[in-house]
Tab-separated table of C-alpha atoms and ligand atoms in Angstrom:
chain	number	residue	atom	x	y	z
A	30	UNK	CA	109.922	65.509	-100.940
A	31	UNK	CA	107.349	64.102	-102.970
A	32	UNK	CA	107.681	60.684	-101.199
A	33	UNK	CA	106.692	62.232	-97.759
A	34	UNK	CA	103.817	63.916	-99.532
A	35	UNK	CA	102.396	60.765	-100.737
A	36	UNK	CA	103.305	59.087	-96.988
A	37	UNK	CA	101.037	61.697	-95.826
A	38	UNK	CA	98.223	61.639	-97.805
A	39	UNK	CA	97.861	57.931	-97.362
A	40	UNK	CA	97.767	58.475	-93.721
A	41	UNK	CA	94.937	61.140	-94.077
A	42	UNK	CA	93.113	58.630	-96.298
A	43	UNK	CA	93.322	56.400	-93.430
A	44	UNK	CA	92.254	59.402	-90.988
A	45	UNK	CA	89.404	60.569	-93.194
A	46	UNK	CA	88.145	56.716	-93.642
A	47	UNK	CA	87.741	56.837	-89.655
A	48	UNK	CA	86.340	59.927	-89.512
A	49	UNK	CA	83.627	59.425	-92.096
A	50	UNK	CA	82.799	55.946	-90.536
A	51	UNK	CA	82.673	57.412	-86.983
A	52	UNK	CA	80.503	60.103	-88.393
A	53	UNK	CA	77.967	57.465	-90.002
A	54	UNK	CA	77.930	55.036	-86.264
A	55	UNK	CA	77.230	58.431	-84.796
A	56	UNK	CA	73.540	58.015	-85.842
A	57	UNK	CA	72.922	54.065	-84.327
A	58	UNK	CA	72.980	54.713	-80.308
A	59	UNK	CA	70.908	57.651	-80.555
A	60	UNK	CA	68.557	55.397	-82.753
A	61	UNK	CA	68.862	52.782	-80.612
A	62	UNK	CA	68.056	54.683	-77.639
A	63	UNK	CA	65.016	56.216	-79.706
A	64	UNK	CA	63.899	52.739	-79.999
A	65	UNK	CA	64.453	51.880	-76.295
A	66	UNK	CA	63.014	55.576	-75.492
A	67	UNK	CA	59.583	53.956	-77.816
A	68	UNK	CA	59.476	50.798	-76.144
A	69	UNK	CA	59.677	52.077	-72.631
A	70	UNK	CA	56.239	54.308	-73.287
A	71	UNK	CA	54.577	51.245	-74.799
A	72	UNK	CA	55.531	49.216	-71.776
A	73	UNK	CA	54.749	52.005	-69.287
A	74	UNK	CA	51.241	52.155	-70.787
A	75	UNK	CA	50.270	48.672	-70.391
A	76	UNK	CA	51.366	49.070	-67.082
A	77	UNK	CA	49.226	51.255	-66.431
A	78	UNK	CA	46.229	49.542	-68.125
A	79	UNK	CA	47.306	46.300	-65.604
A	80	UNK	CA	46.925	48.602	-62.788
A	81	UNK	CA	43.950	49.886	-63.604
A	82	UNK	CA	41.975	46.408	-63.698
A	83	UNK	CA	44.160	45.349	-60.660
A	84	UNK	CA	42.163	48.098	-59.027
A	85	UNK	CA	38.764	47.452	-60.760
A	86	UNK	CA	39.138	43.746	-59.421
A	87	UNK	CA	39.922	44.702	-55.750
A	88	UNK	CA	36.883	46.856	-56.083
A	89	UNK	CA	34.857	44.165	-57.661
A	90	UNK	CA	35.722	42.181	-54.639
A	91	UNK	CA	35.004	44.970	-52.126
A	92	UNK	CA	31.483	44.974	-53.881
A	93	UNK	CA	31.081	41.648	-53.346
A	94	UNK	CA	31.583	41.318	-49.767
A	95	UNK	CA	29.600	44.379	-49.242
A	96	UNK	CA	26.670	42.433	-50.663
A	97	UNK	CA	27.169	39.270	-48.841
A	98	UNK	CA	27.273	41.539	-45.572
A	99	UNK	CA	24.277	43.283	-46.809
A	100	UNK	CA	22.345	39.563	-47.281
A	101	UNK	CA	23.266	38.293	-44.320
A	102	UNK	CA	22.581	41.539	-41.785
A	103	UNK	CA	19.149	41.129	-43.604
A	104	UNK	CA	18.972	37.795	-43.183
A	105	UNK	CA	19.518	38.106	-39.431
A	106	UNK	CA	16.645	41.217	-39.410
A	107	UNK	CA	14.486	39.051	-41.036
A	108	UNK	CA	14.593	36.087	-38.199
A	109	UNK	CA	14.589	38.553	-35.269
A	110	UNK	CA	11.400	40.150	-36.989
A	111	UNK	CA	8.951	37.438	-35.725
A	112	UNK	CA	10.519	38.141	-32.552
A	113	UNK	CA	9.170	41.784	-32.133
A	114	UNK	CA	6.858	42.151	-29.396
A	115	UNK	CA	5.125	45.721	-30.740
A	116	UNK	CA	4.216	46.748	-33.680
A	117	UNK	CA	6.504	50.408	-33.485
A	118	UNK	CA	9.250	47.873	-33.411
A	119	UNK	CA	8.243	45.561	-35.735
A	120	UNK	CA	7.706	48.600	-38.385
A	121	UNK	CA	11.091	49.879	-37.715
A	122	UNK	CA	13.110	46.825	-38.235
A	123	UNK	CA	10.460	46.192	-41.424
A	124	UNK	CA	11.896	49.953	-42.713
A	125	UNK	CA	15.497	49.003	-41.959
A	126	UNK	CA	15.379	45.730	-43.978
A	127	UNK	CA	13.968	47.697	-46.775
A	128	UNK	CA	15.960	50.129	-47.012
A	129	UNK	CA	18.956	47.172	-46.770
A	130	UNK	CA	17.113	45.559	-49.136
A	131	UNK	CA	16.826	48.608	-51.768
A	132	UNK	CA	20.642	49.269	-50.906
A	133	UNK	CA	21.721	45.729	-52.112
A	134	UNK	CA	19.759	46.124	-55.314
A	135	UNK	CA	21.847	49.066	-56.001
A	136	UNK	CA	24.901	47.135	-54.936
A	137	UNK	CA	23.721	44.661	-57.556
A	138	UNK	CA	23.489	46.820	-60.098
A	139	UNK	CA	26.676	48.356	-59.699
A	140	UNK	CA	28.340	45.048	-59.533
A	141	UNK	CA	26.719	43.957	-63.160
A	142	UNK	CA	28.321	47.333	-64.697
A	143	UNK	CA	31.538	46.616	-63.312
A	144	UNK	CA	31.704	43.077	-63.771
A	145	UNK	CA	30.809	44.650	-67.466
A	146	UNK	CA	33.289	46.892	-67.759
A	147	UNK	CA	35.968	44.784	-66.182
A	148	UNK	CA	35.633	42.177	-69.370
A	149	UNK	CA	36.018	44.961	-71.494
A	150	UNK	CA	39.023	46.131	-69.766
A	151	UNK	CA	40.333	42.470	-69.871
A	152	UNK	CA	39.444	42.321	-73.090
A	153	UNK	CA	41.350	46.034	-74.306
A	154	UNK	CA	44.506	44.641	-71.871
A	155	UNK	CA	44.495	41.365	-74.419
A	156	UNK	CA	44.718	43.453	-77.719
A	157	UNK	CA	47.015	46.337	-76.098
A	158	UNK	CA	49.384	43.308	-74.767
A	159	UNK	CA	49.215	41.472	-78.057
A	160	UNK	CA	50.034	45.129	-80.209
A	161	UNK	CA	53.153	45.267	-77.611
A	162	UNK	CA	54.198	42.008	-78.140
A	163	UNK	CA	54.452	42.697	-81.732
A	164	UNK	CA	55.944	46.205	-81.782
A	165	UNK	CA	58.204	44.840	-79.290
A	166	UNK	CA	59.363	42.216	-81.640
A	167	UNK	CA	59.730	44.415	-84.614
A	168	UNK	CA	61.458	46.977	-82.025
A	169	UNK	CA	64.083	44.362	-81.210
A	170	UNK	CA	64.762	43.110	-84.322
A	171	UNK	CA	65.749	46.519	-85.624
A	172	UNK	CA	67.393	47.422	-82.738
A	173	UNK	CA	69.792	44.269	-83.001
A	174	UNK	CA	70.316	45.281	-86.513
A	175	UNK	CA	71.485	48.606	-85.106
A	176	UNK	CA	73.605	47.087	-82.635
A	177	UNK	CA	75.301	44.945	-85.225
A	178	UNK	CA	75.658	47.908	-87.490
A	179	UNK	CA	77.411	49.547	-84.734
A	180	UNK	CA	79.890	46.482	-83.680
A	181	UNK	CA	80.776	45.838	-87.335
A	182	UNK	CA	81.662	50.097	-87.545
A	183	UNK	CA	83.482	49.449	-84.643
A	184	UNK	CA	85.441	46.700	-85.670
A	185	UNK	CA	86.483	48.643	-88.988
A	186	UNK	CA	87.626	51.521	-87.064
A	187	UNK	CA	89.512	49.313	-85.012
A	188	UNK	CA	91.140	47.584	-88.310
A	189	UNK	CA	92.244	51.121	-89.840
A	190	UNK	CA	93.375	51.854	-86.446
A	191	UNK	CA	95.876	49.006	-86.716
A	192	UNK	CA	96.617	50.266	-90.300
A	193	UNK	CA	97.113	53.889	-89.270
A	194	UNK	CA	99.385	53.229	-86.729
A	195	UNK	CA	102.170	51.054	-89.560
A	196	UNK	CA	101.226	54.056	-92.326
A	197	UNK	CA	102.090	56.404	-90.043
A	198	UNK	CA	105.822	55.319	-89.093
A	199	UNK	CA	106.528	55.605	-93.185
A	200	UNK	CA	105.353	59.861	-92.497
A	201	UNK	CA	108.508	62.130	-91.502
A	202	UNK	CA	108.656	63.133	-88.231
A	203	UNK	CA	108.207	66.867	-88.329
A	204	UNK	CA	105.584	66.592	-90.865
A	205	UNK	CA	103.646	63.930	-88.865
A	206	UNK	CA	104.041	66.265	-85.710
A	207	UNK	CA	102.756	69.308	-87.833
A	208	UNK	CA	100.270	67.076	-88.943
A	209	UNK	CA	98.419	65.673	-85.677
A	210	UNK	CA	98.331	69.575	-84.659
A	211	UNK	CA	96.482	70.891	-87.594
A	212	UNK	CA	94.570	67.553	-87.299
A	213	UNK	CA	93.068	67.897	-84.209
A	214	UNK	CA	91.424	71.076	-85.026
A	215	UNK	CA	91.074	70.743	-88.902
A	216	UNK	CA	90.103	67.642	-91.209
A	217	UNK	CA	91.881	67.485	-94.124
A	218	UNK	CA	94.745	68.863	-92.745
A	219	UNK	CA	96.706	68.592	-95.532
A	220	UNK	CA	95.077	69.919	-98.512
A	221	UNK	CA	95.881	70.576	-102.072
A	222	UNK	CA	96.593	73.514	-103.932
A	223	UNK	CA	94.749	74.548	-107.458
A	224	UNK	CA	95.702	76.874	-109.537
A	225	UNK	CA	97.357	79.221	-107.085
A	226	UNK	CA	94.016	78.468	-104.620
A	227	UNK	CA	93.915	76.377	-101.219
A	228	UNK	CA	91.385	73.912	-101.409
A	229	UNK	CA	90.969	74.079	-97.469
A	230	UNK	CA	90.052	77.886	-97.020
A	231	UNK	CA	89.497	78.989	-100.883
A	232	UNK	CA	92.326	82.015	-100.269
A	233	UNK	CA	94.965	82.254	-102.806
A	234	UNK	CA	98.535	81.479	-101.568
A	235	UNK	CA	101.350	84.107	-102.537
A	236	UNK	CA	101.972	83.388	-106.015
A	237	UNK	CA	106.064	82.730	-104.517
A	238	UNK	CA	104.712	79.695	-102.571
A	239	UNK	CA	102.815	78.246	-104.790
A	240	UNK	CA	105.315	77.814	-107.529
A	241	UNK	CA	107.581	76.417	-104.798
A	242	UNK	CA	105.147	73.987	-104.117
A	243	UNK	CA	105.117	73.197	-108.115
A	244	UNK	CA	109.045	73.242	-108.165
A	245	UNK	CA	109.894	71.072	-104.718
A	246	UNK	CA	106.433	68.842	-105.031
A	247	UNK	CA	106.905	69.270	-101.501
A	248	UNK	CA	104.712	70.549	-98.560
A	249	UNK	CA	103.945	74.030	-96.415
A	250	UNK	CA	101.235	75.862	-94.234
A	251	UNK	CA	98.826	77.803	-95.734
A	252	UNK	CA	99.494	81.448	-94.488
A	253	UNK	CA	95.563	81.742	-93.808
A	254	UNK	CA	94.058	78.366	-92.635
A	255	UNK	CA	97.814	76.983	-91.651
A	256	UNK	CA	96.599	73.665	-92.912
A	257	UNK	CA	99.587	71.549	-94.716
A	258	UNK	CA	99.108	72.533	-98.075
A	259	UNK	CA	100.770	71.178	-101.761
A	260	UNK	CA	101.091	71.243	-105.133
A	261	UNK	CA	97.962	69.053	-106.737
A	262	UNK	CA	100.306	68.299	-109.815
A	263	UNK	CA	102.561	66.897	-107.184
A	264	UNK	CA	100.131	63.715	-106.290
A	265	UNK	CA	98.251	63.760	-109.848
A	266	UNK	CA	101.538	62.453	-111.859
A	267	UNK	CA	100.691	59.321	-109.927
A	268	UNK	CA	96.858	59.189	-108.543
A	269	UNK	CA	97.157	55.452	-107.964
A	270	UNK	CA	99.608	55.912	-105.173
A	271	UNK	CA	97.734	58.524	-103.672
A	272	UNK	CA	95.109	56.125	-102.222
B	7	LIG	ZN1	94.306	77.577	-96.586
């Protein structure tokens, strides 16, 4: 009896080793996709930063030819004004490169604060671009560590996998069935008894069962939690073999 309760046990050591390690991976995807989550907003706002000065450039340019247009409409004006025969017309076309005139200054002006503004734009896009490069490396660095972290849980799973699977055949039959059922609902499933109480659901066990339990060193269910319950004395005698 006791032999099967010790067979057991190991193979819930094994099962709670998994469980705890599973439990402590649990944390590296979601803190890896935090990480990715953090790098994605960085990268979406330099994006955004590019596309601004993509835009102030095109408008730059749009300026630009506006005032070369500008020049050379006046430019023509300016040769057909010798040409005027009256002086009505000559004053009109005199107005009309003036007011050109005035309306390329402006142009001008508005071209020297965007010209300003785009090198402080280029100049923010440098610093932004160099802060992303370096969050991005710190970002990557711990997010390889996670993914390592993760690979080497993994592989330890994997290894008491292996090891549950040869522990297992040395569990009886019935008690391995009865096991894997409480199992999948409760862990421990198989839980001591102290002094007369179940260390799964704190209830007391019928004072008949639990000096059976003391008598066979064997194994039952728990009338409350129906988790496989025993003797503690049973696995004490020997604690060594109970790891
Ligand atoms: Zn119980």
């Amino acid at each position: 009896m006791r032999e099967k309760l010790k067979a057991l046990a190991e193979l819930q050591n094994v099962d709670l080793e998994v469980a705890s390690l599973r439990k402590a991976a649990d944390v590296h995807p979601r803190q890896i996709a935090e990480l990715e989550r953090e790098l994605g907003v960085a990268r979406s706002a330099i994006e955004a930063e590019r596309a601004r000065l993509t835009d102030m450039e095109r408008q730059k340019a749009q300026l630009e030819q506006n005032i070369t247009d500008e020049k050379d409409k006046v430019k023509k004006w300016e040769a057909r004004l010798s040409e005027q025969r009256s002086t009505r017309e000559y004053s009109a076309l005199a107005r009309e490169i003036d007011i050109a005139k005035k309306a390329n200054l402006t142009m001008a002006e508005e071209l020297a604060e965007l010209t300003k503004q785009l090198g402080a734009a280029r100049e923010a896009i440098k610093s932004k671009e160099a802060e992303f490069a370096t969050k991005q490396q710190g970002l990557s660095g711990r997010m390889a560590e996670l993914k390592g972290k993760l690979g080497e849980a993994e592989s330890q799973v994997k290894a008491l996998e292996g090891r549950r699977s040869g522990v297992a055949q040395g569990v009886d039959a019935n008690l391995l069935r009865r096991y894997e059922t409480v199992r999948k609902k409760k862990l421990p499933a198989l839980v001591g008894v102290v002094a007369g109480t179940c260390q799964g659901c704190n209830m007391n066990v019928p004072p008949q069962l639990y000096n059976q339990l003391r008598t066979t060193l064997g194994t039952d269910v728990c009338p409350s939690c129906h988790r496989i319950i025993y003797a503690v004395e049973a696995l004490q005698e020997t604690p060594a073999a109970a790891k």
